[in-house]
Amino acid sequence: MEVKTVLSNNRGSGFPLAVAITLCLVMIFTGISEYFRLMIVAQGVRDALQSAVISTVSDNYDDVYHGVREGYSGGYQPIDSDFEESFDYGDIYDRLDAMLGLKHLGYEHIKTTGEGKTEFKIWDLNVDIQNAPLAGGDIKQQRFKVDSSIMLEVPVSFGGKLLPPMIIKVKNSAGYTPKF
């Protein structure tokens, strides 16, 4: 009789369900937190790349020919009776290393944590400088423009080694248009 009473008692039957719901909520919260961490790292790298590219565009300011009468500008220098393209690619990697605190190892630039773990890596920087045309050129392209992209790898810390790292291409564009 006593065993039958113990088995028919419902006290404490909600405890396993409460534990399961709590664990599910913790997993969802840590997954969302990891997603935001990845997006914050990607945004920081994009902002640093944009700053480095804008610095390169600004470095080219001194070589920009001010064709106010013709309404165009571009990276040109007068040579004899003609103009020759002249622009500086700058050192975007050095600027990124300084801004983000990266170490150059081989072809990769790596940011590490205090414990020596990799926080993220960047590599494969591509920079395309598009010079504004001289008079008679393409009217759609009226400014000195720099397009750039870089590969970013961020290890995912959710789920241990089960999940692959996030690898994305970060793109960016900057340009110079004279105000006057």
GROMACS .gro file of C-alpha atoms in nm:
model
  180
    1MET     CA    1   0.000   0.000   0.000
    2GLU     CA    2   0.282   0.240   0.083
    3VAL     CA    3   0.451   0.182  -0.257
    4LYS     CA    4   0.125   0.257  -0.438
    5THR     CA    5   0.092   0.589  -0.251
    6VAL     CA    6   0.451   0.689  -0.335
    7LEU     CA    7   0.404   0.608  -0.705
    8SER     CA    8   0.076   0.796  -0.735
    9ASN     CA    9   0.219   1.110  -0.567
   10ASN     CA   10   0.278   1.395  -0.824
   11ARG     CA   11   0.491   1.619  -0.600
   12GLY     CA   12   0.817   1.723  -0.772
   13SER     CA   13   0.715   1.600  -1.119
   14GLY     CA   14   0.772   1.949  -1.269
   15PHE     CA   15   1.136   1.966  -1.158
   16PRO     CA   16   1.289   1.784  -1.462
   17LEU     CA   17   1.084   2.003  -1.696
   18ALA     CA   18   1.202   2.321  -1.521
   19VAL     CA   19   1.566   2.207  -1.550
   20ALA     CA   20   1.522   2.126  -1.920
   21ILE     CA   21   1.361   2.466  -1.994
   22THR     CA   22   1.638   2.646  -1.802
   23LEU     CA   23   1.911   2.462  -1.995
   24CYS     CA   24   1.740   2.541  -2.327
   25LEU     CA   25   1.716   2.910  -2.237
   26VAL     CA   26   2.084   2.918  -2.136
   27MET     CA   27   2.184   2.758  -2.468
   28ILE     CA   28   1.971   3.004  -2.666
   29PHE     CA   29   2.116   3.298  -2.472
   30THR     CA   30   2.478   3.184  -2.525
   31GLY     CA   31   2.408   3.127  -2.896
   32ILE     CA   32   2.268   3.478  -2.933
   33SER     CA   33   2.561   3.621  -2.735
   34GLU     CA   34   2.811   3.443  -2.964
   35TYR     CA   35   2.630   3.574  -3.273
   36PHE     CA   36   2.656   3.931  -3.140
   37ARG     CA   37   3.027   3.878  -3.058
   38LEU     CA   38   3.094   3.767  -3.414
   39MET     CA   39   2.905   4.065  -3.557
   40ILE     CA   40   3.089   4.310  -3.327
   41VAL     CA   41   3.430   4.172  -3.437
   42ALA     CA   42   3.328   4.191  -3.804
   43GLN     CA   43   3.201   4.549  -3.759
   44GLY     CA   44   3.524   4.651  -3.585
   45VAL     CA   45   3.738   4.507  -3.866
   46ARG     CA   46   3.517   4.676  -4.128
   47ASP     CA   47   3.546   5.010  -3.949
   48ALA     CA   48   3.924   4.976  -3.919
   49LEU     CA   49   3.952   4.884  -4.288
   50GLN     CA   50   3.738   5.183  -4.378
   51SER     CA   51   3.957   5.413  -4.169
   52ALA     CA   52   4.275   5.275  -4.329
   53VAL     CA   53   4.129   5.315  -4.679
   54ILE     CA   54   4.011   5.670  -4.604
   55SER     CA   55   4.365   5.749  -4.486
   56THR     CA   56   4.497   5.616  -4.816
   57VAL     CA   57   4.248   5.829  -5.008
   58SER     CA   58   4.353   6.131  -4.801
   59ASP     CA   59   4.720   6.055  -4.873
   60ASN     CA   60   4.636   6.079  -5.242
   61TYR     CA   61   4.486   6.426  -5.196
   62ASP     CA   62   4.812   6.600  -5.285
   63ASP     CA   63   4.824   6.424  -5.624
   64VAL     CA   64   4.463   6.498  -5.717
   65TYR     CA   65   4.441   6.732  -6.012
   66HIS     CA   66   4.181   6.999  -5.948
   67GLY     CA   67   4.008   7.046  -6.280
   68VAL     CA   68   3.752   7.294  -6.150
   69ARG     CA   69   3.677   7.437  -6.493
   70GLU     CA   70   3.624   7.093  -6.644
   71GLY     CA   71   3.436   6.959  -6.340
   72TYR     CA   72   3.649   6.653  -6.268
   73SER     CA   73   3.929   6.546  -6.042
   74GLY     CA   74   4.163   6.251  -6.037
   75GLY     CA   75   4.509   6.134  -5.939
   76TYR     CA   76   4.717   6.291  -6.212
   77GLN     CA   77   5.043   6.480  -6.236
   78PRO     CA   78   5.133   6.715  -6.519
   79ILE     CA   79   5.421   6.571  -6.723
   80ASP     CA   80   5.544   6.797  -7.003
   81SER     CA   81   5.231   6.878  -7.204
   82ASP     CA   82   5.024   6.582  -7.083
   83PHE     CA   83   4.902   6.425  -6.757
   84GLU     CA   84   5.011   6.095  -6.607
   85GLU     CA   85   4.822   5.890  -6.347
   86SER     CA   86   4.974   5.922  -6.004
   87PHE     CA   87   4.842   5.762  -5.689
   88ASP     CA   88   4.970   5.597  -5.374
   89TYR     CA   89   4.838   5.265  -5.244
   90GLY     CA   90   4.971   5.347  -4.899
   91ASP     CA   91   5.030   5.069  -4.646
   92ILE     CA   92   4.685   4.961  -4.539
   93TYR     CA   93   4.810   4.650  -4.358
   94ASP     CA   94   5.041   4.860  -4.135
   95ARG     CA   95   4.751   5.088  -4.050
   96LEU     CA   96   4.525   4.792  -3.972
   97ASP     CA   97   4.798   4.633  -3.758
   98ALA     CA   98   4.836   4.954  -3.559
   99MET     CA   99   4.460   5.015  -3.517
  100LEU     CA  100   4.362   4.657  -3.430
  101GLY     CA  101   4.679   4.543  -3.252
  102LEU     CA  102   4.755   4.266  -3.500
  103LYS     CA  103   5.069   4.053  -3.535
  104HIS     CA  104   5.196   3.961  -3.881
  105LEU     CA  105   5.254   3.585  -3.915
  106GLY     CA  106   5.316   3.468  -4.271
  107TYR     CA  107   5.038   3.589  -4.496
  108GLU     CA  108   4.796   3.639  -4.204
  109HIS     CA  109   4.756   3.923  -3.957
  110ILE     CA  110   4.635   3.779  -3.625
  111LYS     CA  111   4.475   3.931  -3.315
  112THR     CA  112   4.529   3.723  -3.002
  113THR     CA  113   4.374   3.738  -2.657
  114GLY     CA  114   4.571   3.772  -2.335
  115GLU     CA  115   4.590   3.393  -2.305
  116GLY     CA  116   4.741   3.355  -2.654
  117LYS     CA  117   4.420   3.231  -2.817
  118THR     CA  118   4.334   3.361  -3.163
  119GLU     CA  119   4.060   3.622  -3.152
  120PHE     CA  120   4.051   3.673  -3.530
  121LYS     CA  121   4.267   3.665  -3.845
  122ILE     CA  122   4.269   3.880  -4.156
  123TRP     CA  123   4.436   3.814  -4.491
  124ASP     CA  124   4.401   3.860  -4.867
  125LEU     CA  125   4.370   4.238  -4.880
  126ASN     CA  126   4.259   4.358  -5.224
  127VAL     CA  127   4.270   4.726  -5.310
  128ASP     CA  128   4.134   4.866  -5.635
  129ILE     CA  129   4.199   5.235  -5.701
  130GLN     CA  130   3.975   5.385  -5.968
  131ASN     CA  131   4.100   5.714  -6.096
  132ALA     CA  132   3.853   5.976  -6.212
  133PRO     CA  133   3.884   6.028  -6.586
  134LEU     CA  134   4.019   6.337  -6.751
  135ALA     CA  135   3.781   6.540  -6.966
  136GLY     CA  136   3.608   6.333  -7.229
  137GLY     CA  137   3.611   6.020  -7.009
  138ASP     CA  138   3.328   5.828  -6.847
  139ILE     CA  139   3.086   6.084  -6.702
  140LYS     CA  140   2.947   5.830  -6.448
  141GLN     CA  141   3.280   5.798  -6.270
  142GLN     CA  142   3.345   6.150  -6.146
  143ARG     CA  143   3.559   6.086  -5.842
  144PHE     CA  144   3.875   5.922  -5.718
  145LYS     CA  145   3.754   5.595  -5.559
  146VAL     CA  146   3.915   5.312  -5.363
  147ASP     CA  147   3.738   4.976  -5.328
  148SER     CA  148   3.887   4.723  -5.089
  149SER     CA  149   3.812   4.383  -4.945
  150ILE     CA  150   3.975   4.157  -4.690
  151MET     CA  151   3.909   3.805  -4.562
  152LEU     CA  152   3.819   3.771  -4.193
  153GLU     CA  153   3.819   3.452  -3.985
  154VAL     CA  154   3.674   3.451  -3.634
  155PRO     CA  155   3.680   3.128  -3.430
  156VAL     CA  156   3.339   3.038  -3.290
  157SER     CA  157   3.356   2.974  -2.916
  158PHE     CA  158   3.004   2.825  -2.887
  159GLY     CA  159   3.001   2.446  -2.885
  160GLY     CA  160   3.376   2.399  -2.851
  161LYS     CA  161   3.543   2.258  -3.161
  162LEU     CA  162   3.212   2.137  -3.307
  163LEU     CA  163   3.144   2.452  -3.509
  164PRO     CA  164   3.371   2.582  -3.788
  165PRO     CA  165   3.505   2.940  -3.769
  166MET     CA  166   3.316   3.227  -3.929
  167ILE     CA  167   3.496   3.324  -4.252
  168ILE     CA  168   3.363   3.627  -4.439
  169LYS     CA  169   3.482   3.879  -4.694
  170VAL     CA  170   3.466   4.234  -4.556
  171LYS     CA  171   3.416   4.492  -4.833
  172ASN     CA  172   3.455   4.865  -4.823
  173SER     CA  173   3.463   5.167  -5.051
  174ALA     CA  174   3.586   5.525  -5.011
  175GLY     CA  175   3.626   5.811  -5.250
  176TYR     CA  176   3.741   6.166  -5.292
  177THR     CA  177   3.529   6.430  -5.459
  178PRO     CA  178   3.652   6.789  -5.442
  179LYS     CA  179   3.410   7.027  -5.277
  180PHE     CA  180   3.506   7.324  -5.488
   0.00000   0.00000   0.00000
